[in-house]
């Protein structure tokens, strides 16, 4: 049932029934007001949702438009072309539809939200203001009326008449306000029938327009949809028809893969493991390598299939030579060495199988190896302690001390490997040897990494394999003074070039440590960085890893005490004779290993029946001449020591001075006899005699030896040679500090500290 009508005549009576009818109209207005308020809220939410939906559909359309089908092969069929462009067609339809949706959304605010808000504010709001005014006038009228009725009849007639007039005026005003309120209430009730529904109708019309636009788009899309359906069916039919052929080819490839290799632009390609030197030891990094025989170009791409990504920068080199590695020269199988024109050193690679190595060797015109058993043996062009080597180290040190001594993390932060290799190539190029300094374009971290890399490229560590255990034992001594003293003695047993290079480095590292507040590189930090470089182990074992901390201690002692160690003679030097004698006396209990006997005694050949007598004479005479030899050594070297240490380390290794006259045919027991000079031990143990524990570990004094450094003859009796030269029939000479050997049919003298025995 509808609302009762409000009669204007009832406003004057203001009866309880009138008030009840008025309240029902007021309740309906409140209900309408709340409904419109919720409708406006829901309408705004709908518009926001439509905007979100439109945005999502546009993003979906953009994704479809950006995706491009890549068909197999270099040409596409008409069906494939139709399918390939289908996503762009889908995207165009969706975008067109969303453009129409956005127009509807923009109109929705004007045709729905704005009219409803206006009706609620202007009409319902006006009715509420009229009600407030009506309630106020009702209260005022009732109050004056009650006050007027309470007037005493004894008052003057004039006062009573004045009060009556006032009541009549208030009643009339109340009546007018009541009429206006009733008029406004009924007006709002009538207006809502069209001003409320009309915006909703306009909104629905916008929706119908949007959906009709979609219908028109669907009609326009019908032809392409039919064409696309046919193309999809044709493509599916072709796929089913060719699938059996593809499966047949796959089975053939599984049965015999070598008969179906693709034609490649490269002479050879595949995965190889490349040996890379680290701070400690080496690591093997997997690379995908290609080789072109015409340009002799090798490209190496670090790549690991497990991680599915590249592990570093690509590198390309020009092949110089390729040599197979013997199995006994390296722990890994299937290895070969590659030398590059534009990169120093040797690159060791590991193939995946023996057949794979054979294919790589054939592609690179590889050759069979010519190796000796010494691990320090390197090909020509590698780092050496020669003039160029000292020049490179000096240039690096000069650049660091002049431009980057205060740079944080000095020697700890490494440079980019490709940049480091490029700098080393420039430094090791004979054309740049005369350049005084490194260009300022090179970063300090690149220079420091180049210096460390060069030291690791040396055939052997600066502090030499044969002294490793001795240095480690010295670092393990409990007393610091004993450590310093022992290391002091060991340093002066190093070859001259090694000691000069070590002196140069320790002076530099001491300067670096003085600035540790700026560069944060304390003596301990420098020990951590340079310990494994200067004392790298000959074999990578767990024990060697555990000794790293002692290597660091040795380097710390050298840095902190470099002035004493390198500029003074040890107080109680332990001669080679003493070391040898102590080892000879322990020979009965334990045969010495290679690492425990860095020096070897070479006896002259004697008849077997005199062997025991000769050994006893040697042992007795050896101890008697030790003190005199030491005094003679100190006397002859103490005066020029400072001059020698301050000399340019780029000079050749100092050769021993030869006396002008020597005794002819010295006796076997004479201190000058060639029966007992000491030489560097071979890298592999030699068999010892089974008949006598006191006999020499060398079966014959005539052996092969390899030159560690180059040497130019100063006398006719000496031999001239280059680093790596192999000598035959090497045996002790009558002159102390010299050996005698044969080179190209010529027999001559060789400085003892220039060679190592094979």
XYZ file of C-alpha atoms in Angstrom:
758
model
C 0.000 0.000 0.000
C 1.289 3.490 -0.877
C 1.883 6.515 1.243
C -1.169 8.530 2.438
C -1.660 11.957 0.937
C -0.820 15.010 3.001
C -3.564 17.631 2.919
C -2.641 21.278 3.377
C -5.769 21.808 5.561
C -4.337 19.311 8.030
C -1.381 21.591 8.578
C -3.569 24.030 10.461
C -5.136 21.376 12.652
C -1.804 19.603 13.219
C -3.623 16.517 14.452
C -1.967 13.319 15.660
C -3.110 11.559 12.466
C -1.406 14.286 10.401
C 1.758 13.827 12.356
C 1.673 10.024 11.782
C 1.159 10.455 8.044
C 4.023 13.018 7.984
C 6.327 10.579 9.813
C 5.640 7.858 7.230
C 6.718 10.265 4.466
C 9.847 11.216 6.436
C 10.742 7.512 6.900
C 10.410 6.924 3.165
C 12.707 9.885 2.454
C 15.309 8.495 4.884
C 15.098 5.091 3.194
C 15.457 6.666 -0.247
C 18.416 8.724 0.947
C 20.251 5.675 2.302
C 19.502 3.668 -0.837
C 20.812 6.390 -3.130
C 23.925 6.737 -0.946
C 24.670 2.976 -1.184
C 23.847 3.016 -4.896
C 26.354 5.811 -5.521
C 28.989 3.874 -3.561
C 28.300 0.673 -5.504
C 28.300 2.595 -8.754
C 31.728 4.032 -8.031
C 32.998 0.553 -7.118
C 31.587 -0.801 -10.369
C 33.302 1.930 -12.375
C 36.600 1.250 -10.562
C 36.208 -2.483 -11.236
C 35.467 -1.818 -14.891
C 38.600 0.344 -15.088
C 40.661 -2.454 -13.480
C 39.143 -4.994 -15.867
C 39.878 -2.736 -18.816
C 43.460 -2.245 -17.652
C 43.962 -6.008 -17.233
C 42.494 -6.707 -20.681
C 44.708 -4.044 -22.235
C 47.766 -5.597 -20.581
C 46.644 -8.997 -21.850
C 46.239 -7.519 -25.335
C 49.718 -5.936 -25.138
C 51.232 -9.288 -24.197
C 49.543 -10.941 -27.162
C 50.704 -8.198 -29.499
C 54.345 -8.358 -28.276
C 54.699 -12.119 -28.705
C 56.040 -13.201 -32.088
C 55.862 -16.775 -33.335
C 59.201 -18.128 -34.557
C 58.622 -20.963 -36.964
C 61.256 -23.592 -37.699
C 63.085 -22.961 -40.960
C 63.837 -19.913 -43.034
C 60.384 -19.724 -44.689
C 56.765 -19.928 -43.541
C 53.619 -21.406 -45.116
C 50.449 -19.354 -45.572
C 48.895 -21.226 -42.683
C 51.888 -20.438 -40.461
C 51.718 -16.776 -41.491
C 48.015 -16.691 -40.608
C 48.661 -18.325 -37.230
C 51.640 -16.035 -36.554
C 49.568 -12.880 -37.053
C 46.569 -14.225 -35.124
C 47.819 -12.912 -31.788
C 48.109 -9.401 -33.195
C 44.543 -9.693 -34.535
C 43.313 -10.847 -31.118
C 45.087 -7.937 -29.506
C 43.510 -5.461 -31.963
C 39.987 -6.765 -31.213
C 40.533 -6.568 -27.459
C 41.966 -3.061 -27.674
C 39.026 -1.880 -29.807
C 36.599 -3.362 -27.315
C 38.394 -1.765 -24.396
C 38.377 1.627 -26.109
C 34.563 1.432 -26.192
C 34.509 0.283 -22.582
C 36.555 3.312 -21.522
C 34.060 5.618 -23.264
C 31.251 3.916 -21.355
C 33.149 4.266 -18.063
C 33.853 7.954 -18.655
C 30.124 8.569 -19.445
C 29.008 6.553 -16.421
C 30.251 9.253 -14.086
C 28.219 11.904 -15.876
C 25.017 9.937 -16.523
C 24.806 7.964 -13.261
C 26.899 9.239 -10.378
C 26.528 12.983 -10.887
C 22.679 13.022 -11.259
C 22.196 10.772 -8.232
C 24.523 12.892 -6.077
C 22.724 16.039 -7.281
C 19.243 14.609 -6.476
C 20.378 13.482 -3.038
C 21.968 16.826 -2.236
C 19.457 19.252 -3.728
C 16.147 17.447 -3.182
C 16.501 15.145 -0.219
C 18.898 17.574 1.429
C 16.380 20.431 0.992
C 13.629 18.286 2.546
C 15.858 17.629 5.551
C 16.505 21.356 5.991
C 12.735 22.028 5.780
C 12.100 19.388 8.486
C 14.630 21.064 10.781
C 12.876 24.395 10.290
C 9.445 22.804 10.832
C 10.561 21.119 14.088
C 12.032 24.421 15.322
C 8.861 26.394 14.591
C 6.745 23.685 16.236
C 8.742 23.982 19.429
C 8.557 27.776 19.335
C 4.835 27.869 18.709
C 4.037 25.356 21.464
C 6.192 27.251 23.970
C 4.589 30.672 23.305
C 1.150 29.141 23.344
C 1.706 27.572 26.757
C 3.126 30.837 28.091
C 0.168 32.806 26.727
C -2.343 30.462 28.281
C -0.681 30.849 31.642
C -1.267 34.642 31.706
C -3.460 35.827 34.555
C -6.867 37.242 33.679
C -6.290 40.051 36.136
C -3.744 41.680 33.845
C -4.655 44.789 31.991
C -6.694 44.487 28.900
C -4.014 46.109 26.811
C -1.438 43.540 27.872
C -3.779 40.682 27.126
C -4.571 42.020 23.675
C -0.869 42.422 22.923
C -0.264 38.818 23.982
C -3.098 37.601 21.759
C -1.650 39.433 18.772
C 1.773 37.872 19.374
C 0.299 34.360 19.571
C -1.627 34.888 16.356
C 1.568 35.971 14.571
C 3.518 32.916 15.748
C 0.640 30.599 14.823
C 0.491 32.106 11.338
C 4.247 31.652 10.836
C 4.081 28.075 12.043
C 1.234 27.402 9.643
C 3.231 28.768 6.699
C 6.309 26.701 7.591
C 4.133 23.606 7.920
C 2.658 24.132 4.477
C 6.096 24.601 2.907
C 7.422 21.450 4.557
C 4.455 19.336 3.443
C 4.868 20.696 -0.088
C 8.603 19.829 -0.179
C 8.086 16.325 1.171
C 5.484 15.485 -1.446
C 7.598 17.138 -4.175
C 10.616 14.915 -3.381
C 8.425 11.828 -3.347
C 7.170 12.685 -6.797
C 10.597 13.749 -8.230
C 12.326 10.509 -7.285
C 10.108 8.655 -9.751
C 11.973 10.197 -12.707
C 15.122 11.963 -11.400
C 16.251 8.746 -9.697
C 15.414 6.224 -12.420
C 16.475 8.268 -15.426
C 20.294 8.102 -14.622
C 20.027 4.332 -14.212
C 18.377 4.045 -17.592
C 21.157 6.129 -19.190
C 23.787 3.904 -17.608
C 22.152 0.749 -18.916
C 21.943 2.323 -22.347
C 25.711 2.807 -22.226
C 26.162 -0.879 -21.366
C 23.931 -1.896 -24.255
C 25.947 0.309 -26.593
C 29.168 -1.315 -25.380
C 27.834 -4.829 -25.869
C 26.436 -3.933 -29.260
C 29.883 -2.687 -30.261
C 31.273 -6.052 -29.195
C 28.663 -7.774 -31.345
C 29.689 -5.684 -34.348
C 33.349 -6.537 -33.719
C 32.472 -10.230 -33.581
C 30.733 -9.964 -36.969
C 33.743 -8.194 -38.489
C 36.077 -10.825 -36.961
C 34.089 -13.736 -38.331
C 35.955 -14.013 -41.659
C 39.399 -14.062 -40.039
C 38.172 -16.551 -37.450
C 37.112 -18.928 -40.216
C 40.451 -18.556 -42.014
C 42.389 -19.079 -38.783
C 40.402 -22.221 -37.917
C 41.275 -23.729 -41.289
C 44.975 -22.825 -40.875
C 45.105 -24.405 -37.408
C 43.560 -27.622 -38.715
C 45.961 -27.758 -41.667
C 48.942 -27.216 -39.388
C 47.774 -29.955 -37.040
C 47.368 -32.369 -39.948
C 50.899 -31.619 -41.235
C 52.322 -32.129 -37.757
C 50.727 -35.543 -37.426
C 51.992 -36.464 -40.878
C 55.652 -35.514 -40.210
C 55.901 -36.705 -36.627
C 56.621 -40.308 -37.612
C 59.466 -39.172 -39.881
C 61.003 -37.076 -37.118
C 60.829 -40.005 -34.697
C 62.504 -42.243 -37.275
C 65.356 -39.752 -37.699
C 65.726 -39.487 -33.939
C 66.120 -43.251 -33.628
C 68.795 -43.219 -36.333
C 70.674 -40.499 -34.479
C 70.551 -42.555 -31.303
C 71.903 -45.633 -33.056
C 74.764 -43.907 -34.911
C 75.174 -40.206 -34.061
C 78.458 -39.739 -35.965
C 76.808 -40.339 -39.357
C 74.467 -37.375 -38.973
C 76.736 -34.460 -37.997
C 75.790 -31.007 -39.199
C 78.114 -28.947 -41.371
C 79.780 -26.381 -39.084
C 81.626 -23.171 -40.009
C 84.277 -24.193 -37.476
C 87.042 -26.706 -37.964
C 86.382 -28.063 -34.470
C 84.041 -27.162 -31.663
C 82.895 -28.617 -28.359
C 83.346 -28.485 -24.615
C 86.789 -28.375 -23.016
C 87.932 -27.892 -19.437
C 90.525 -25.099 -19.198
C 93.026 -24.997 -16.346
C 93.064 -21.630 -14.562
C 95.536 -20.611 -11.871
C 94.088 -19.275 -8.636
C 95.625 -17.836 -5.465
C 96.129 -21.388 -4.264
C 96.509 -24.199 -6.734
C 94.510 -24.494 -9.926
C 90.917 -25.054 -10.993
C 89.330 -26.480 -14.141
C 86.613 -24.339 -15.727
C 84.290 -25.682 -18.389
C 84.332 -23.753 -21.699
C 82.620 -24.183 -25.038
C 85.468 -23.774 -27.517
C 85.531 -23.259 -31.266
C 88.514 -23.331 -33.614
C 88.914 -22.058 -37.181
C 91.962 -23.404 -38.949
C 92.117 -20.584 -41.534
C 92.524 -17.817 -38.973
C 93.907 -20.109 -36.211
C 91.398 -18.408 -33.897
C 90.259 -20.170 -30.729
C 87.184 -18.806 -28.966
C 86.506 -19.878 -25.372
C 83.109 -19.257 -23.787
C 82.856 -20.219 -20.080
C 79.579 -22.080 -19.820
C 78.085 -24.639 -17.461
C 74.995 -26.551 -18.580
C 73.955 -27.188 -14.962
C 73.548 -23.508 -14.176
C 72.453 -22.717 -17.729
C 74.466 -19.520 -17.973
C 77.838 -18.076 -18.887
C 80.435 -18.004 -16.150
C 82.461 -15.062 -17.394
C 83.585 -13.123 -20.432
C 84.332 -14.688 -23.815
C 87.988 -14.918 -24.769
C 89.580 -15.321 -28.169
C 93.228 -16.183 -28.865
C 95.350 -16.919 -31.924
C 96.871 -20.395 -31.896
C 100.657 -20.696 -31.936
C 101.137 -24.379 -31.149
C 99.330 -27.377 -29.686
C 101.063 -30.194 -27.813
C 99.656 -33.345 -26.267
C 100.304 -33.801 -22.543
C 101.788 -37.059 -21.377
C 99.735 -38.918 -18.812
C 102.587 -38.958 -16.294
C 103.072 -35.175 -16.523
C 99.623 -34.247 -15.159
C 97.012 -35.847 -12.936
C 94.135 -35.247 -15.374
C 93.456 -37.438 -18.435
C 92.961 -36.360 -22.064
C 94.970 -33.100 -21.659
C 96.855 -31.005 -24.187
C 98.702 -27.670 -24.051
C 97.964 -24.683 -26.266
C 100.270 -21.713 -26.793
C 98.836 -18.442 -28.094
C 100.435 -15.678 -30.112
C 98.645 -12.908 -28.217
C 98.700 -14.359 -24.691
C 101.672 -15.312 -22.513
C 102.092 -18.713 -20.974
C 100.655 -22.128 -21.733
C 96.939 -22.938 -21.613
C 96.250 -26.508 -20.492
C 92.973 -27.999 -21.734
C 91.202 -31.261 -20.987
C 89.105 -32.986 -23.636
C 86.073 -35.157 -22.852
C 87.660 -38.382 -24.068
C 90.718 -39.754 -25.815
C 88.871 -39.649 -29.143
C 87.824 -36.062 -28.488
C 91.440 -35.103 -27.751
C 92.560 -36.775 -30.973
C 90.054 -34.737 -32.980
C 91.157 -31.473 -31.346
C 94.835 -32.343 -31.906
C 94.190 -33.114 -35.588
C 92.254 -29.892 -36.064
C 95.027 -27.795 -34.477
C 97.914 -29.678 -36.128
C 99.066 -30.795 -32.679
C 102.375 -32.458 -32.020
C 103.628 -35.042 -29.587
C 105.289 -33.774 -26.390
C 108.993 -33.509 -25.607
C 108.968 -33.229 -21.826
C 111.300 -34.000 -18.991
C 110.017 -35.058 -15.605
C 110.607 -31.741 -13.886
C 107.387 -29.907 -13.036
C 109.016 -26.546 -13.345
C 109.733 -27.067 -17.029
C 107.971 -24.418 -19.131
C 107.887 -23.526 -22.779
C 109.672 -20.552 -24.158
C 108.007 -17.211 -23.672
C 106.865 -17.881 -20.103
C 107.716 -15.784 -17.079
C 111.342 -15.951 -15.962
C 113.570 -14.299 -13.381
C 115.510 -12.510 -16.119
C 115.972 -8.893 -17.105
C 112.445 -8.660 -18.455
C 111.011 -10.310 -15.356
C 112.659 -7.811 -13.018
C 111.629 -4.969 -15.305
C 107.967 -6.053 -15.211
C 107.926 -6.359 -11.420
C 109.657 -2.996 -11.002
C 107.162 -1.271 -13.302
C 104.223 -2.718 -11.363
C 105.726 -1.729 -8.020
C 106.486 1.783 -9.245
C 102.911 2.231 -10.498
C 101.453 0.990 -7.214
C 103.693 3.106 -4.981
C 103.220 6.290 -7.001
C 99.513 6.032 -7.829
C 97.763 3.582 -5.535
C 99.655 2.969 -2.303
C 96.637 4.186 -0.300
C 93.956 2.372 -2.297
C 91.791 0.225 -0.033
C 92.108 -3.529 -0.469
C 95.406 -3.213 -2.332
C 96.449 -6.644 -3.711
C 93.293 -8.164 -2.167
C 90.814 -6.814 -4.741
C 91.453 -8.552 -8.069
C 91.133 -7.073 -11.527
C 89.177 -8.321 -14.536
C 90.973 -11.387 -15.923
C 90.833 -10.275 -19.554
C 92.342 -6.889 -18.638
C 95.045 -8.563 -16.560
C 96.016 -10.868 -19.429
C 96.109 -7.953 -21.844
C 98.401 -5.958 -19.537
C 100.705 -8.956 -19.123
C 100.862 -9.384 -22.889
C 101.979 -5.768 -23.229
C 104.518 -5.998 -20.401
C 106.016 -9.249 -21.718
C 106.277 -7.937 -25.267
C 109.974 -7.255 -25.995
C 108.930 -4.143 -27.930
C 107.676 -2.475 -24.729
C 110.589 -3.556 -22.536
C 112.241 -0.129 -22.740
C 109.162 1.752 -21.582
C 109.865 3.191 -18.147
C 106.415 3.007 -16.576
C 102.911 1.596 -16.968
C 100.337 3.885 -18.539
C 97.932 5.616 -16.171
C 94.975 4.143 -18.081
C 95.438 0.841 -16.212
C 93.607 0.478 -12.901
C 95.637 -0.283 -9.799
C 93.727 -3.527 -9.202
C 94.644 -4.637 -12.732
C 98.334 -3.868 -12.104
C 98.428 -5.678 -8.749
C 96.668 -8.699 -10.253
C 99.149 -8.705 -13.143
C 102.056 -8.700 -10.684
C 100.629 -11.634 -8.713
C 99.797 -13.506 -11.914
C 103.336 -13.027 -13.247
C 104.795 -14.425 -10.030
C 102.514 -17.461 -10.323
C 103.555 -17.900 -13.964
C 107.192 -18.456 -12.991
C 108.444 -22.017 -13.600
C 108.723 -22.449 -9.849
C 107.863 -20.357 -6.804
C 110.346 -17.672 -5.809
C 111.025 -19.448 -2.517
C 111.560 -22.747 -4.422
C 109.987 -26.150 -3.948
C 113.033 -27.726 -2.290
C 112.942 -25.190 0.558
C 109.196 -25.400 1.188
C 109.375 -27.844 4.077
C 112.262 -25.974 5.653
C 110.401 -22.660 5.589
C 107.270 -24.318 6.999
C 109.274 -25.960 9.785
C 110.872 -22.611 10.594
C 107.428 -20.992 10.880
C 106.359 -23.759 13.292
C 109.148 -23.044 15.778
C 107.865 -21.821 19.156
C 110.322 -18.954 19.622
C 109.942 -15.910 17.358
C 113.695 -15.230 17.361
C 114.344 -18.805 16.269
C 111.855 -18.402 13.445
C 113.522 -15.226 12.220
C 117.002 -16.731 12.486
C 116.069 -19.903 10.632
C 114.229 -18.032 7.863
C 117.211 -15.662 7.643
C 119.490 -18.623 6.918
C 117.085 -20.183 4.431
C 116.712 -16.958 2.446
C 120.483 -16.792 1.942
C 120.456 -20.331 0.584
C 118.149 -19.261 -2.267
C 119.682 -18.630 -5.704
C 120.840 -15.067 -6.217
C 118.028 -14.118 -8.611
C 115.367 -15.554 -6.326
C 116.779 -13.699 -3.343
C 116.976 -10.430 -5.277
C 113.378 -10.714 -6.446
C 112.214 -11.623 -2.931
C 114.118 -8.629 -1.541
C 112.477 -6.339 -4.083
C 109.014 -7.615 -3.216
C 109.483 -7.479 0.559
C 110.696 -3.860 0.412
C 107.576 -2.999 -1.546
C 105.202 -4.903 0.740
C 106.760 -3.194 3.751
C 105.915 0.165 2.158
C 102.369 -1.051 1.559
C 102.048 -2.162 5.191
C 103.243 1.255 6.433
C 100.108 2.751 4.866
C 97.723 0.169 6.311
C 95.557 2.822 7.957
C 94.591 4.030 4.484
C 94.765 0.842 2.375
C 93.657 -1.535 5.196
C 96.414 -3.977 4.174
C 98.278 -4.946 7.329
C 101.254 -7.295 7.384
C 98.873 -10.157 8.218
C 96.629 -9.337 5.260
C 99.614 -9.191 2.909
C 100.765 -12.561 4.237
C 97.396 -14.064 3.366
C 97.610 -12.653 -0.180
C 101.254 -13.479 -0.986
C 101.839 -16.663 1.039
C 100.324 -19.056 -1.537
C 101.951 -17.081 -4.386
C 105.535 -17.027 -3.115
C 105.378 -20.535 -1.604
C 102.925 -22.421 -3.798
C 103.168 -26.159 -3.100
C 104.502 -28.632 -5.614
C 101.520 -30.918 -5.078
C 97.931 -29.992 -4.191
C 97.186 -32.072 -1.105
C 95.194 -31.668 2.086
C 98.443 -31.343 3.994
C 99.523 -28.493 1.715
C 96.234 -26.719 2.360
C 96.731 -27.044 6.096
C 100.186 -25.427 5.754
C 98.846 -22.240 4.160
C 98.684 -20.485 7.505
C 102.390 -21.186 8.034
C 103.187 -19.846 4.571
C 101.462 -16.645 5.626
C 103.591 -16.494 8.784
C 106.775 -16.841 6.724
C 105.774 -13.915 4.509
C 104.842 -11.827 7.568
C 108.304 -12.447 9.071
C 109.974 -11.509 5.778
C 108.038 -8.227 5.593
C 108.586 -7.230 9.219
C 112.297 -8.132 9.203
C 113.222 -7.469 5.583
C 116.102 -5.108 6.394
C 117.824 -7.597 8.671
C 117.140 -10.668 6.539
C 118.275 -9.243 3.213
C 120.979 -6.780 4.265
C 122.917 -8.876 6.773
C 124.602 -12.269 6.732
C 123.074 -14.927 9.020
C 124.871 -15.161 12.371
C 125.226 -18.950 12.247
C 124.669 -20.008 8.672
C 124.026 -23.693 8.228
C 126.196 -24.792 5.357
C 125.210 -27.296 2.725
C 127.842 -29.655 4.091
C 126.251 -29.694 7.548
C 122.807 -30.320 6.121
C 124.171 -33.107 3.957
C 126.071 -34.712 6.808
C 123.009 -34.747 9.039
C 121.038 -36.446 6.298
C 123.797 -38.979 5.617
C 123.864 -39.934 9.279
C 120.118 -40.636 9.249
C 120.235 -42.663 6.031
C 120.378 -45.978 7.912
C 116.995 -45.471 9.556
C 115.032 -43.813 6.733
C 115.819 -43.215 3.081
C 115.384 -39.484 2.380
C 112.480 -38.380 0.173
C 112.790 -35.831 -2.590
C 111.428 -32.994 -0.466
C 113.715 -33.904 2.454
C 116.951 -33.768 0.470
C 117.203 -30.552 -1.504
C 120.962 -31.128 -1.932
C 122.789 -34.208 -3.183
C 126.370 -35.400 -2.812
C 128.056 -36.468 -6.069
C 131.031 -38.781 -5.436
C 133.725 -39.406 -7.978
C 133.867 -42.862 -9.442
C 136.091 -45.159 -7.347
C 136.836 -48.877 -7.407
C 134.326 -50.774 -5.302
C 136.979 -52.228 -2.986
C 137.992 -48.704 -1.924
C 134.428 -47.441 -1.391
C 134.261 -48.035 2.347
C 137.669 -46.448 2.956
C 136.763 -43.428 0.796
C 133.493 -42.851 2.658
C 135.185 -42.869 6.027
C 137.793 -40.386 4.794
C 135.082 -38.091 3.396
C 133.067 -38.164 6.613
C 136.075 -37.317 8.737
C 137.499 -34.678 6.435
C 134.088 -33.118 5.818
C 133.636 -32.111 9.442
C 137.176 -30.823 9.675
C 136.831 -28.388 6.801
C 133.350 -27.056 7.584
C 134.481 -24.320 9.934
C 137.303 -23.194 7.656
C 134.964 -23.090 4.668
C 132.405 -21.043 6.587
C 135.025 -18.559 7.732
C 136.359 -18.319 4.214
C 132.841 -17.747 2.900
C 132.066 -15.019 5.417
C 135.403 -13.339 4.886
C 135.002 -13.298 1.119
C 131.374 -12.129 1.128
C 130.949 -9.839 4.117
C 132.727 -6.865 2.592
C 130.917 -6.587 -0.746
C 127.563 -7.704 0.647
C 126.014 -4.256 0.869
C 127.145 -3.426 -2.616
C 125.716 -6.628 -3.942
C 122.360 -6.137 -2.280
C 122.106 -2.600 -3.518
C 122.995 -3.537 -7.079
C 120.450 -3.650 -9.860
C 118.577 -6.984 -9.646
C 118.174 -6.965 -13.397
C 121.759 -8.211 -13.695
C 122.369 -11.846 -14.626
C 122.610 -14.398 -11.845
C 126.053 -13.896 -10.299
C 128.402 -16.603 -11.470
C 131.044 -17.947 -9.113
C 134.556 -16.536 -9.611
C 137.035 -19.046 -10.905
C 140.544 -19.083 -9.399
C 143.470 -18.479 -11.732
C 145.219 -21.611 -10.670
C 143.984 -24.922 -9.352
C 145.833 -27.985 -8.142
C 146.320 -30.568 -10.819
C 144.687 -33.935 -10.246
C 143.559 -33.342 -6.680
C 143.234 -36.368 -4.499
C 139.807 -37.845 -3.879
C 139.950 -36.854 -0.237
C 141.026 -33.279 -0.827
C 138.505 -30.530 0.040
C 138.920 -29.290 -3.517
C 138.248 -32.685 -4.978
C 135.317 -32.978 -7.388
C 134.158 -35.895 -5.281
C 131.940 -33.807 -3.001
C 130.576 -30.493 -4.312
C 126.834 -30.052 -3.660
C 124.158 -29.541 -6.288
C 120.369 -29.099 -6.428
C 118.510 -32.376 -6.127
C 116.454 -33.774 -8.963
C 112.692 -33.420 -8.772
C 112.187 -37.188 -8.523
C 113.914 -39.552 -6.077
C 116.881 -41.491 -7.387
C 117.566 -45.076 -6.451
C 119.951 -45.653 -3.605
C 122.567 -48.335 -3.344
C 121.466 -51.538 -1.699
C 124.952 -52.526 -0.617
C 125.701 -49.631 1.666
C 123.437 -47.184 3.491
C 126.274 -44.697 3.464
C 126.667 -44.618 -0.296
C 125.589 -41.838 -2.622
C 121.979 -41.761 -3.904
C 123.291 -41.115 -7.426
C 124.504 -44.122 -9.343
C 126.624 -42.070 -11.749
C 128.004 -38.499 -11.678
C 127.351 -38.068 -15.414
C 123.774 -36.817 -15.880
C 121.563 -34.533 -17.970
C 120.748 -31.016 -16.720
C 118.566 -28.124 -17.856
C 119.503 -24.425 -17.785
C 117.308 -22.272 -15.545
C 118.729 -18.978 -16.849
C 120.622 -17.667 -19.853
C 124.394 -17.245 -19.627
C 127.038 -15.641 -21.843
C 130.537 -17.122 -21.704
C 133.301 -14.853 -20.411
C 136.123 -17.350 -21.044
C 136.835 -19.875 -23.750
C 136.430 -22.694 -21.254
C 132.822 -21.673 -20.464
C 129.653 -22.516 -22.387
C 127.121 -19.943 -23.618
C 123.462 -21.001 -23.463
C 119.850 -19.862 -23.119
C 117.189 -20.784 -20.579
C 115.874 -24.306 -21.166
C 119.063 -25.617 -22.810
C 119.700 -29.349 -22.134
C 123.287 -30.432 -21.281
C 124.705 -33.956 -21.537
C 127.332 -35.656 -19.367
C 127.066 -33.058 -16.595
C 129.413 -33.818 -13.705
C 131.318 -31.931 -10.988
C 134.162 -29.715 -12.108
C 137.471 -29.192 -10.342
C 136.533 -25.555 -9.846
C 134.185 -24.840 -6.901
C 130.737 -23.592 -7.937
C 131.160 -24.888 -11.505
C 129.991 -27.981 -13.348
C 131.306 -29.502 -16.527
C 128.975 -30.577 -19.317
C 128.597 -31.122 -23.040
C 126.507 -28.969 -25.415
C 126.376 -29.659 -29.155
C 129.535 -31.734 -28.921
C 131.486 -29.047 -27.040
C 132.551 -29.619 -23.434
C 132.826 -26.620 -21.121
C 132.098 -25.134 -17.716
C 128.566 -24.290 -16.470
C 127.700 -22.211 -13.356
C 126.303 -24.604 -10.764
C 123.354 -22.381 -9.709
C 122.252 -21.950 -13.343
C 121.038 -25.520 -13.867
C 118.907 -28.258 -12.400
C 119.442 -31.953 -12.927
C 116.947 -34.068 -14.855
